[in-house]
Tab-separated table of C-alpha atoms in Angstrom:
chain	number	residue	atom	x	y	z
A	1	MET	CA	-4.468	9.472	-9.712
A	2	THR	CA	-2.150	8.691	-6.992
A	3	PRO	CA	-3.635	5.308	-4.817
A	4	ARG	CA	-4.322	5.968	-1.364
A	5	PRO	CA	-1.828	4.552	0.949
A	6	SER	CA	-3.392	1.387	2.664
A	7	LEU	CA	-2.485	-0.273	5.857
A	8	GLY	CA	-0.555	-3.295	5.914
A	9	LEU	CA	-2.092	-6.880	6.805
A	10	ARG	CA	-0.370	-6.729	10.167
A	11	ALA	CA	-1.929	-3.528	10.975
A	12	ARG	CA	-5.489	-4.248	9.602
A	13	LEU	CA	-5.390	-7.668	11.715
A	14	LEU	CA	-4.446	-5.792	14.931
A	15	PHE	CA	-7.064	-3.296	14.260
A	16	ALA	CA	-9.864	-5.867	13.744
A	17	PHE	CA	-8.671	-7.782	16.891
A	18	ALA	CA	-8.353	-4.680	18.927
A	19	LEU	CA	-11.749	-3.170	17.677
A	20	LEU	CA	-13.544	-6.777	18.172
A	21	CYS	CA	-12.136	-7.094	21.822
A	22	VAL	CA	-12.911	-3.519	22.560
A	23	VAL	CA	-16.574	-3.643	21.146
A	24	THR	CA	-17.153	-6.882	22.918
A	25	ALA	CA	-15.605	-5.664	26.376
A	26	ALA	CA	-17.324	-2.082	26.172
A	27	ALA	CA	-20.791	-4.553	25.553
A	28	VAL	CA	-20.093	-6.675	28.435
A	29	ALA	CA	-18.579	-4.158	30.880
A	30	GLY	CA	-21.227	-1.303	29.626
A	31	GLY	CA	-24.161	-3.913	30.175
A	32	SER	CA	-22.968	-4.986	33.709
A	33	TYR	CA	-22.437	-1.453	34.615
A	34	VAL	CA	-25.707	-0.354	33.648
A	35	GLN	CA	-27.363	-3.747	35.293
A	36	ALA	CA	-25.275	-3.191	38.306
A	37	ARG	CA	-26.031	0.566	38.660
A	38	ASN	CA	-30.148	-0.066	38.341
A	39	ASP	CA	-29.718	-2.941	40.807
A	40	ILE	CA	-27.893	-0.675	43.216
A	41	LEU	CA	-30.251	2.358	42.817
A	42	ARG	CA	-33.219	-0.034	43.089
A	43	ARG	CA	-32.163	-1.722	46.443
A	44	THR	CA	-31.558	1.770	47.905
A	45	GLN	CA	-34.695	2.940	46.552
A	46	ASP	CA	-36.841	0.085	47.773
A	47	ALA	CA	-34.985	0.033	51.035
A	48	ALA	CA	-35.605	3.658	51.661
A	49	VAL	CA	-39.307	3.098	50.829
A	50	GLN	CA	-39.877	0.248	52.870
A	51	ALA	CA	-38.006	1.779	56.044
A	52	MET	CA	-40.173	4.690	55.540
A	53	THR	CA	-43.024	3.192	55.655
A	54	SER	CA	-42.198	0.713	58.736
A	55	ARG	CA	-41.533	3.890	60.752
A	56	LEU	CA	-44.671	5.891	59.709
A	57	GLN	CA	-46.926	2.705	60.366
A	58	ALA	CA	-46.262	3.291	64.011
A	59	LEU	CA	-48.195	6.672	64.044
A	60	TYR	CA	-51.340	5.021	63.196
A	61	PRO	CA	-53.925	5.464	64.173
A	62	LEU	CA	-53.185	9.148	63.855
A	63	PRO	CA	-54.391	11.187	66.822
A	64	THR	CA	-55.545	14.163	64.788
A	65	THR	CA	-56.066	14.971	61.228
A	66	ASP	CA	-55.250	18.775	61.949
A	67	PRO	CA	-51.815	18.574	63.450
A	68	ASP	CA	-49.805	21.967	64.614
A	69	ARG	CA	-46.259	22.511	64.157
A	70	GLU	CA	-44.860	20.206	67.117
A	71	GLU	CA	-47.117	17.597	65.780
A	72	LEU	CA	-45.907	17.859	62.404
A	73	ALA	CA	-42.432	17.610	63.562
A	74	GLU	CA	-43.061	14.658	65.538
A	75	ILE	CA	-44.322	12.933	62.672
A	76	ALA	CA	-41.205	14.160	60.687
A	77	ALA	CA	-39.082	12.807	63.204
A	78	ALA	CA	-40.715	9.729	63.171
A	79	ALA	CA	-39.987	9.191	59.423
A	80	ALA	CA	-36.251	10.141	59.521
A	81	ASP	CA	-33.384	7.888	60.211
A	82	ARG	CA	-29.751	8.602	61.035
A	83	PHE	CA	-28.417	9.932	57.748
A	84	SER	CA	-31.618	11.275	56.129
A	85	LEU	CA	-33.847	14.258	56.738
A	86	SER	CA	-37.522	14.548	56.474
A	87	VAL	CA	-40.117	17.163	56.165
A	88	ALA	CA	-43.854	16.886	57.018
A	89	VAL	CA	-46.255	19.140	55.389
A	90	HIS	CA	-50.066	19.940	56.115
A	91	GLY	CA	-51.783	22.697	54.265
A	92	GLU	CA	-49.139	25.798	54.611
A	93	LEU	CA	-47.292	24.434	57.674
A	94	ARG	CA	-43.817	22.450	57.444
A	95	ALA	CA	-41.761	20.754	59.937
A	96	PRO	CA	-38.358	20.066	58.900
A	97	VAL	CA	-36.243	17.729	60.681
A	98	PRO	CA	-32.597	17.756	60.531
A	99	PRO	CA	-30.715	14.088	61.031
A	100	PRO	CA	-30.489	13.249	64.416
A	101	GLN	CA	-26.313	13.393	64.527
A	102	PRO	CA	-23.985	15.284	62.272
A	103	PRO	CA	-22.585	13.617	59.281
A	104	PRO	CA	-19.259	11.474	59.294
A	105	PRO	CA	-16.369	12.326	57.790
A	106	GLY	CA	-16.653	11.970	54.097
A	107	GLY	CA	-19.544	14.134	53.589
A	108	GLU	CA	-22.382	11.035	53.269
A	109	GLY	CA	-24.636	13.181	55.381
A	110	PRO	CA	-27.190	15.888	54.038
A	111	GLY	CA	-25.343	18.939	55.363
A	112	LEU	CA	-25.932	21.818	58.144
A	113	GLU	CA	-28.336	23.412	55.590
A	114	ALA	CA	-30.218	20.299	54.599
A	115	PRO	CA	-33.629	20.851	55.693
A	116	MET	CA	-33.920	23.743	53.883
A	117	GLN	CA	-32.575	22.049	50.707
A	118	ALA	CA	-35.016	19.314	51.276
A	119	LEU	CA	-37.779	21.607	50.846
A	120	LEU	CA	-36.158	23.041	47.668
A	121	MET	CA	-35.595	19.554	46.342
A	122	VAL	CA	-39.295	18.405	46.297
A	123	SER	CA	-40.397	18.962	42.730
A	124	PRO	CA	-43.836	20.104	41.736
A	125	GLU	CA	-44.100	16.650	39.801
A	126	LEU	CA	-43.411	14.678	42.870
A	127	GLY	CA	-45.830	16.951	45.256
A	128	GLN	CA	-48.653	16.183	42.994
A	129	ALA	CA	-48.026	12.641	42.968
A	130	VAL	CA	-48.111	12.456	46.883
A	131	ALA	CA	-50.941	14.742	47.012
A	132	GLY	CA	-52.929	12.346	44.859
A	133	GLY	CA	-52.528	9.720	47.801
A	134	SER	CA	-49.802	7.847	46.188
A	135	THR	CA	-46.232	6.886	47.507
A	136	ALA	CA	-43.695	8.550	44.917
A	137	TRP	CA	-39.963	8.922	44.694
A	138	GLN	CA	-37.483	10.844	42.623
A	139	ARG	CA	-33.657	10.906	42.051
A	140	VAL	CA	-32.303	14.670	42.183
A	141	VAL	CA	-28.780	16.098	41.920
A	142	TRP	CA	-28.651	19.323	44.504
A	143	GLN	CA	-25.365	21.124	44.812
A	144	ASP	CA	-23.477	18.280	42.981
A	145	ARG	CA	-24.722	15.737	45.324
A	146	PRO	CA	-27.619	12.845	44.442
A	147	TRP	CA	-30.423	12.537	46.505
A	148	LEU	CA	-33.282	10.206	46.565
A	149	ILE	CA	-36.456	12.242	47.508
A	150	VAL	CA	-39.436	9.866	48.776
A	151	GLY	CA	-42.729	11.266	49.383
A	152	MET	CA	-45.645	9.409	51.320
A	153	PRO	CA	-49.224	10.602	52.120
A	154	LEU	CA	-50.759	9.595	55.450
A	155	LEU	CA	-54.225	8.217	55.448
A	156	VAL	CA	-57.116	7.977	57.388
A	157	THR	CA	-58.900	4.413	57.883
A	158	GLU	CA	-62.364	4.213	59.116
A	159	PRO	CA	-64.238	1.173	59.651
A	160	GLY	CA	-66.324	0.111	56.401
A	161	LEU	CA	-64.498	2.728	54.194
A	162	PRO	CA	-61.602	3.113	52.095
A	163	PRO	CA	-58.421	4.924	53.441
A	164	GLN	CA	-58.770	8.788	52.773
A	165	PRO	CA	-55.775	11.177	52.253
A	166	SER	CA	-55.408	13.192	55.705
A	167	GLY	CA	-53.726	15.628	53.896
A	168	ILE	CA	-50.383	15.185	55.730
A	169	LYS	CA	-47.385	14.667	53.528
A	170	VAL	CA	-44.163	13.311	54.597
A	171	TYR	CA	-41.054	13.692	52.491
A	172	VAL	CA	-37.736	12.015	53.268
A	173	ALA	CA	-34.322	12.899	51.630
A	174	ARG	CA	-31.561	10.413	51.779
A	175	SER	CA	-28.082	11.112	50.214
A	176	LEU	CA	-26.955	8.500	47.351
A	177	LEU	CA	-23.219	9.519	47.687
A	178	ALA	CA	-22.427	6.169	48.990
A	179	GLU	CA	-24.092	4.605	46.168
A	180	LYS	CA	-22.689	7.142	43.478
A	181	ARG	CA	-19.113	6.112	44.840
A	182	SER	CA	-19.963	2.820	44.550
A	183	ILE	CA	-21.226	3.329	40.653
A	184	ASP	CA	-18.097	5.022	40.174
A	185	GLU	CA	-16.031	2.364	41.365
A	186	LEU	CA	-17.935	-0.049	38.779
A	187	ALA	CA	-17.352	2.617	35.850
A	188	ARG	CA	-13.613	2.411	36.972
A	189	ARG	CA	-13.388	-1.167	37.214
A	190	ALA	CA	-15.318	-1.339	33.912
A	191	TRP	CA	-12.548	1.114	32.158
A	192	LEU	CA	-9.837	-0.974	33.564
A	193	THR	CA	-11.589	-4.259	32.389
A	194	GLY	CA	-11.821	-2.505	28.537
A	195	GLY	CA	-8.156	-1.886	28.829
A	196	ALA	CA	-6.885	-4.754	30.142
A	197	ALA	CA	-9.061	-6.616	27.266
A	198	LEU	CA	-7.630	-4.105	24.711
A	199	ALA	CA	-4.017	-5.182	26.104
A	200	PHE	CA	-4.976	-8.844	25.662
A	201	ALA	CA	-6.462	-8.258	22.280
A	202	VAL	CA	-3.137	-6.657	21.168
A	203	VAL	CA	-1.071	-9.305	22.420
A	204	LEU	CA	-3.740	-11.985	20.932
A	205	ALA	CA	-3.649	-10.231	17.903
A	206	SER	CA	0.219	-10.017	17.590
A	207	LEU	CA	0.592	-13.913	18.276
A	208	ALA	CA	-2.156	-14.488	15.769
A	209	THR	CA	-0.676	-12.139	13.080
A	210	ARG	CA	3.012	-13.624	13.566
A	211	GLY	CA	1.498	-16.888	12.896
A	212	VAL	CA	-0.318	-15.903	9.727
A	213	LEU	CA	2.082	-13.113	8.486
A	214	GLY	CA	5.191	-15.633	8.735
A	215	PRO	CA	4.228	-17.992	6.035
A	216	VAL	CA	2.890	-14.818	4.142
A	217	ARG	CA	6.319	-13.080	4.429
A	218	GLU	CA	8.154	-16.149	3.453
A	219	LEU	CA	5.723	-16.676	0.170
A	220	GLY	CA	6.536	-12.915	-0.452
A	221	ARG	CA	10.333	-13.448	-0.312
A	222	ALA	CA	10.330	-16.663	-2.052
A	223	ALA	CA	8.105	-14.968	-5.019
A	224	ARG	CA	10.721	-12.139	-4.959
A	225	LEU	CA	13.569	-14.404	-5.417
A	226	LEU	CA	11.650	-16.361	-8.062
A	227	GLY	CA	11.207	-13.191	-9.833
A	228	GLU	CA	14.637	-12.419	-9.632
A	229	GLY	CA	15.308	-15.633	-11.536
A	230	GLU	CA	16.316	-17.833	-8.469
A	231	LEU	CA	14.207	-20.689	-10.071
A	232	ARG	CA	15.193	-23.102	-7.213
A	233	THR	CA	13.543	-21.069	-4.316
A	234	ARG	CA	11.112	-23.211	-2.583
A	235	ILE	CA	9.016	-22.992	0.908
A	236	GLU	CA	9.120	-25.168	3.830
A	237	VAL	CA	5.907	-26.728	4.087
A	238	ARG	CA	4.277	-26.794	7.654
A	239	GLY	CA	1.036	-28.400	8.828
A	240	SER	CA	-2.116	-29.161	6.662
A	241	ASP	CA	-4.095	-25.722	7.060
A	242	GLU	CA	-4.616	-23.259	3.926
A	243	LEU	CA	-1.218	-21.607	4.231
A	244	ALA	CA	0.326	-25.140	3.814
A	245	ASP	CA	-1.719	-25.635	0.656
A	246	VAL	CA	-0.653	-22.144	-0.698
A	247	ALA	CA	3.151	-23.043	0.107
A	248	ARG	CA	2.577	-26.362	-1.796
A	249	THR	CA	0.926	-24.723	-4.912
A	250	PHE	CA	3.968	-22.335	-4.925
A	251	ASN	CA	6.137	-25.160	-4.765
A	252	ASP	CA	4.516	-26.939	-7.639
A	253	THR	CA	4.301	-23.820	-9.793
A	254	ALA	CA	8.175	-22.992	-9.176
A	255	ALA	CA	8.966	-26.904	-9.878
A	256	GLU	CA	7.225	-26.422	-13.117
A	257	LEU	CA	8.453	-23.032	-13.974
A	258	GLU	CA	11.974	-24.202	-13.349
A	259	ARG	CA	11.488	-27.125	-15.703
A	260	HIS	CA	10.030	-25.142	-18.520
A	261	VAL	CA	12.792	-22.294	-18.198
A	262	GLU	CA	15.335	-25.335	-18.308
A	263	GLN	CA	13.630	-26.713	-21.416
A	264	LEU	CA	13.598	-23.095	-23.128
A	265	ARG	CA	17.287	-22.181	-22.208
A	266	ALA	CA	18.485	-25.488	-23.604
A	267	MET	CA	16.393	-25.091	-26.989
A	268	GLU	CA	17.478	-21.336	-27.075
A	269	ALA	CA	21.178	-22.806	-26.726
A	270	ASP	CA	20.548	-25.410	-29.252
A	271	ALA	CA	19.323	-22.762	-31.567
A	272	ARG	CA	22.228	-20.405	-30.746
A	273	ARG	CA	24.674	-23.306	-31.205
A	274	PHE	CA	23.088	-24.327	-34.474
A	275	VAL	CA	22.905	-20.665	-35.894
A	276	ALA	CA	26.669	-20.190	-34.770
A	277	ASP	CA	27.614	-23.592	-36.355
A	278	VAL	CA	25.905	-22.955	-39.926
A	279	SER	CA	27.566	-19.633	-40.228
A	280	HIS	CA	30.817	-21.134	-39.567
A	281	GLU	CA	30.553	-23.782	-41.714
A	282	LEU	CA	28.975	-21.407	-44.524
A	283	ARG	CA	32.098	-19.105	-44.281
A	284	THR	CA	34.357	-21.222	-46.217
A	285	PRO	CA	31.972	-22.060	-49.263
A	286	LEU	CA	30.798	-18.341	-49.337
A	287	ALA	CA	34.454	-17.123	-49.370
A	288	ALA	CA	35.090	-19.278	-52.645
A	289	LEU	CA	31.720	-18.052	-53.827
A	290	ALA	CA	32.398	-14.672	-53.159
A	291	ALA	CA	35.807	-14.938	-55.380
A	292	VAL	CA	33.912	-16.458	-58.165
A	293	ALA	CA	31.126	-13.696	-57.969
A	294	ASP	CA	33.867	-11.327	-58.300
A	295	VAL	CA	35.352	-12.509	-61.188
A	296	LEU	CA	31.902	-13.005	-62.585
A	297	ASP	CA	31.239	-9.205	-61.816
A	298	GLU	CA	34.413	-8.403	-63.630
A	299	GLU	CA	33.365	-10.260	-66.808
A	300	ALA	CA	29.958	-9.298	-66.573
A	301	ALA	CA	30.692	-6.274	-68.968
A	302	ARG	CA	32.031	-8.684	-71.718
A	303	LEU	CA	28.755	-11.018	-71.381
A	304	PRO	CA	25.831	-10.949	-73.295
A	305	ASP	CA	22.825	-8.759	-71.547
A	306	PRO	CA	20.949	-11.469	-69.928
A	307	ALA	CA	24.178	-13.347	-68.802
A	308	ALA	CA	25.455	-9.936	-67.448
A	309	ARG	CA	22.468	-9.651	-65.401
A	310	ALA	CA	22.685	-12.924	-63.863
A	311	ALA	CA	26.113	-12.518	-63.064
A	312	ARG	CA	25.721	-9.131	-61.428
A	313	LEU	CA	22.648	-10.981	-59.466
A	314	VAL	CA	24.733	-13.976	-58.366
A	315	SER	CA	27.558	-11.174	-56.993
A	316	GLN	CA	25.117	-9.220	-55.343
A	317	GLU	CA	23.245	-11.849	-53.442
A	318	THR	CA	26.344	-13.762	-52.747
A	319	HIS	CA	27.739	-10.559	-51.008
A	320	ASN	CA	24.228	-10.153	-49.148
A	321	LEU	CA	24.554	-13.659	-47.880
A	322	THR	CA	28.326	-13.296	-46.533
A	323	ALA	CA	27.160	-10.051	-45.001
A	324	LEU	CA	24.041	-12.037	-43.356
A	325	VAL	CA	26.491	-15.192	-42.242
A	326	ASN	CA	29.011	-12.465	-40.677
A	327	ASP	CA	26.414	-10.664	-38.908
A	328	LEU	CA	24.887	-13.986	-37.585
A	329	ILE	CA	28.585	-14.936	-36.325
A	330	GLU	CA	28.631	-11.244	-34.529
A	331	VAL	CA	25.329	-12.150	-33.013
A	332	SER	CA	26.306	-15.731	-31.956
A	333	ARG	CA	29.355	-13.596	-30.282
A	334	PHE	CA	27.117	-11.555	-28.666
A	335	ASP	CA	24.821	-14.199	-27.208
A	336	ALA	CA	27.508	-16.373	-25.917
A	337	GLY	CA	29.080	-13.464	-24.074
A	338	VAL	CA	32.506	-13.708	-25.647
A	339	ALA	CA	32.221	-10.334	-27.531
A	340	ALA	CA	35.179	-8.391	-26.242
A	341	LEU	CA	36.548	-4.550	-26.779
A	342	ALA	CA	39.560	-3.327	-28.176
A	343	LEU	CA	39.837	-0.156	-26.571
A	344	ASN	CA	41.838	2.807	-27.917
A	345	ASP	CA	41.934	6.717	-27.055
A	346	ILE	CA	40.480	8.207	-30.328
A	347	ASP	CA	39.548	11.417	-31.424
A	348	VAL	CA	35.742	10.943	-31.958
A	349	ALA	CA	34.985	13.764	-34.573
A	350	GLU	CA	38.026	12.256	-36.744
A	351	LEU	CA	36.384	8.578	-36.221
A	352	VAL	CA	33.072	9.942	-37.648
A	353	ARG	CA	34.688	11.477	-40.593
A	354	ALA	CA	36.719	8.417	-41.249
A	355	THR	CA	33.391	6.299	-40.995
A	356	LEU	CA	31.676	8.743	-43.553
A	357	ARG	CA	34.844	8.891	-46.041
A	358	ALA	CA	34.963	5.146	-46.308
A	359	ARG	CA	31.658	4.926	-47.260
A	360	GLY	CA	31.613	7.849	-49.529
A	361	TRP	CA	29.166	9.791	-47.530
A	362	PRO	CA	30.805	13.092	-46.694
A	363	GLU	CA	28.972	15.126	-49.460
A	364	ARG	CA	25.447	13.314	-48.559
A	365	VAL	CA	25.596	14.042	-44.497
A	366	ASP	CA	26.036	17.148	-42.816
A	367	ALA	CA	28.363	16.833	-39.947
A	368	GLU	CA	28.587	19.293	-36.931
A	369	LEU	CA	31.617	17.727	-35.022
A	370	PRO	CA	33.531	19.790	-32.422
A	371	SER	CA	36.982	19.173	-32.362
A	372	GLY	CA	39.188	18.042	-29.175
A	373	VAL	CA	36.227	15.588	-28.089
A	374	THR	CA	38.172	12.323	-27.196
A	375	ALA	CA	37.338	9.160	-25.459
A	376	ARG	CA	38.443	5.710	-24.824
A	377	LEU	CA	36.409	3.242	-27.108
A	378	ASP	CA	36.728	0.523	-29.603
A	379	PRO	CA	36.994	2.230	-33.053
A	380	ARG	CA	35.926	-0.550	-35.170
A	381	ARG	CA	32.804	-1.036	-33.215
A	382	VAL	CA	31.748	2.511	-33.035
A	383	ASP	CA	32.556	2.341	-36.814
A	384	VAL	CA	29.933	-0.223	-37.198
A	385	ILE	CA	27.388	1.616	-35.109
A	386	LEU	CA	27.831	4.706	-37.221
A	387	ALA	CA	27.713	2.939	-40.626
A	388	ASN	CA	24.710	1.331	-39.654
A	389	LEU	CA	22.679	4.552	-38.140
A	390	VAL	CA	23.791	6.857	-40.895
A	391	GLY	CA	23.235	4.079	-43.853
A	392	ASN	CA	19.757	3.589	-42.566
A	393	ALA	CA	19.150	7.308	-42.539
A	394	LEU	CA	20.306	7.459	-46.199
A	395	ARG	CA	18.401	4.440	-47.278
A	396	HIS	CA	14.986	5.227	-45.799
A	397	GLY	CA	14.893	8.506	-44.536
A	398	GLU	CA	15.150	11.837	-46.788
A	399	PRO	CA	17.735	14.657	-46.979
A	400	PRO	CA	19.349	16.317	-45.411
A	401	VAL	CA	20.865	13.645	-43.174
A	402	SER	CA	22.856	15.248	-40.173
A	403	VAL	CA	25.307	13.795	-37.639
A	404	ARG	CA	26.104	16.172	-34.516
A	405	LEU	CA	28.621	15.385	-31.641
A	406	SER	CA	28.054	16.574	-28.264
A	407	ALA	CA	30.029	15.808	-24.952
A	408	ASP	CA	30.247	16.402	-21.144
A	409	PRO	CA	33.056	15.079	-18.570
A	410	GLU	CA	31.482	11.896	-18.457
A	411	TRP	CA	29.645	10.879	-21.706
A	412	ILE	CA	29.809	11.706	-25.569
A	413	GLU	CA	26.374	12.012	-27.782
A	414	LEU	CA	26.045	11.302	-31.426
A	415	GLU	CA	22.678	12.181	-32.840
A	416	VAL	CA	21.977	10.969	-36.354
A	417	ARG	CA	19.062	12.227	-38.078
A	418	ASP	CA	16.958	12.707	-41.187
A	419	HIS	CA	14.115	14.858	-42.356
A	420	GLY	CA	11.900	12.010	-43.505
A	421	PRO	CA	8.215	11.076	-42.499
A	422	GLY	CA	9.998	9.356	-39.271
A	423	LEU	CA	8.869	6.080	-38.023
A	424	ASP	CA	5.547	5.245	-36.970
A	425	GLU	CA	4.618	4.853	-33.416
A	426	THR	CA	3.921	1.056	-33.604
A	427	VAL	CA	7.360	0.717	-35.032
A	428	LEU	CA	9.646	2.601	-32.453
A	429	PRO	CA	9.375	-0.212	-29.923
A	430	HIS	CA	10.619	-3.051	-32.272
A	431	VAL	CA	13.158	-0.937	-33.992
A	432	PHE	CA	16.122	-2.725	-32.683
A	433	ASP	CA	14.483	-6.274	-32.705
A	434	ARG	CA	16.668	-8.729	-34.637
A	435	PHE	CA	15.240	-9.477	-38.099
A	436	TYR	CA	12.562	-6.638	-37.807
A	437	LYS	CA	11.826	-4.470	-40.697
A	438	ALA	CA	9.526	-1.713	-40.658
A	439	GLY	CA	7.347	-2.672	-43.647
A	440	ALA	CA	6.524	-5.703	-45.756
A	441	ALA	CA	7.869	-3.847	-48.773
A	442	ARG	CA	11.373	-3.933	-47.297
A	443	THR	CA	11.613	-7.622	-46.768
A	444	ARG	CA	13.921	-8.032	-49.857
A	445	SER	CA	15.739	-4.778	-49.299
A	446	GLU	CA	19.751	-5.137	-49.066
A	447	GLY	CA	19.168	-4.968	-45.367
A	448	ASN	CA	18.963	-8.290	-43.407
A	449	GLY	CA	17.124	-6.768	-40.218
A	450	LEU	CA	20.340	-7.100	-38.107
A	451	GLY	CA	22.163	-3.870	-38.446
A	452	LEU	CA	20.517	-1.957	-35.755
A	453	ALA	CA	20.454	-4.927	-33.418
A	454	ILE	CA	23.968	-5.402	-33.801
A	455	ALA	CA	24.668	-1.586	-33.167
A	456	ARG	CA	22.720	-1.495	-30.041
A	457	GLU	CA	24.748	-4.480	-28.719
A	458	ASN	CA	27.866	-2.901	-29.670
A	459	ALA	CA	26.699	0.441	-27.739
A	460	ARG	CA	25.664	-1.656	-24.661
A	461	LEU	CA	29.163	-3.519	-24.766
A	462	HIS	CA	30.579	-0.139	-24.196
A	463	GLN	CA	28.157	0.240	-21.281
A	464	GLY	CA	26.316	2.822	-23.362
A	465	ASP	CA	22.944	2.731	-25.412
A	466	ILE	CA	21.139	4.088	-28.639
A	467	THR	CA	17.599	5.385	-28.498
A	468	VAL	CA	15.012	6.505	-31.296
A	469	THR	CA	12.461	8.917	-31.305
A	470	ASN	CA	10.567	11.339	-33.952
A	471	ALA	CA	11.409	14.922	-34.312
A	472	GLU	CA	8.669	17.193	-34.049
A	473	ASP	CA	9.207	18.772	-37.685
A	474	GLY	CA	9.822	15.516	-38.865
A	475	GLY	CA	12.393	12.785	-39.451
A	476	ALA	CA	13.805	9.988	-37.254
A	477	VAL	CA	16.604	10.744	-34.546
A	478	PHE	CA	18.890	8.226	-33.357
A	479	THR	CA	21.178	9.051	-30.441
A	480	LEU	CA	23.971	7.061	-29.588
A	481	ARG	CA	25.251	7.687	-25.913
A	482	LEU	CA	28.609	6.265	-24.788
A	483	PRO	CA	30.920	6.495	-21.997
A	484	ARG	CA	34.181	8.586	-22.400
A	485	ARG	CA	35.974	5.854	-20.798
A	486	ALA	CA	34.552	2.487	-21.455
A	487	SER	CA	35.241	-0.440	-19.366
A	488	ASP	CA	37.341	-3.149	-20.517
A	489	PRO	CA	36.437	-6.849	-20.811
A	490	GLU	CA	37.332	-7.426	-17.160
A	491	GLY	CA	34.930	-4.908	-15.871
A	492	GLY	CA	37.496	-2.322	-14.965
A	493	PRO	CA	38.552	0.940	-16.852
A	494	ALA	CA	40.913	0.121	-19.733
């Protein structure tokens, strides 16, 4: 399952800062906007009710409780101011009064048809509240304009009795367009404040992430260098915060790792030097022992049976020990980096046939070798590789054993296959390890566990490689892949 791509640390920090700032600014600006809006509307509403009440107080005591249209018009005119309109209602009589002067430019006034609008804007709920003897108000929108409608009943007071409704109701309509514009300006400023807060948050987050991510990036770069083998990599420690503690911990870890790696390298170098020295020191006595073993081997036929078996055993083990020492010397050359190629232009098919003939294997191996395949290789080292691969197939696999050559303009491939049970899956990753043998029963076999390791080193010296797999129908398949023009020891094509 493909992991979902995630935002980087910088992007997450920027997003968190911006989100926090936007939420905070929205909460503060939104709360301020709502509070200011409510305050503006409440002050306008209270001022309109107070002004209307003050103007209607001048009508008391009412001259009559059953006015005609002209008297209703006088009552309505008393309730209106410069930029509002009023309606006086008594039963079925209505006396609308337009504002005393036309609205100023900008349209804050109620308009030419405002009296009729005022009548239509009085909702049934507002009418019922006023008819019940209460002063009531309502904000409405008429033709995309906000209005404040205030309704007030006129009361009749008689000595010793509570005030009684006179049946006369007065409604005043006041435009809230100016207040709406003030509220819209507040909203605009709130948006501007939010945008400025967002910009400030991005700048602040950039500065904060730079301070945080700078040491993190430096730590990542140092970790990559350390992983690439630059064990002397260190980080400059700045300050005394948590990031400084991380830097100090990294430096301590890197120093300890460098010390351990130097110790391991020294121990490995000592071990290689010891193997190389011992191998070279053993060559001279082994050469003498091999000569004696050859003499014993020749004389074994004339010796008594127990002595003959002992002579042949000594000869065989001497040759095995000689082969082991020679392999160790070869491995030490690879480890020291002094192994070199002696390159020649060769016919690959003829080289394979020569390897098989030299070891008496032509009758035991099926060779599929197309002619005309040439390459510039080290014939001795390729011979060692093939001898190891074919020898292992003959000793540990089952016939038929085959060698197949293929080539393209850049590479050649030699495939060595047997038809045995193949290699166990747990063995495949370790086939080319030094001194590795597939089973405990092979610990005293004629092999020493270095053949395949040396074969792979020789292939890599040519800038090639060897791979191993199991065939679907049984058997192990070793594939040697080499460039047709290997590089010389100086790194250029020879």
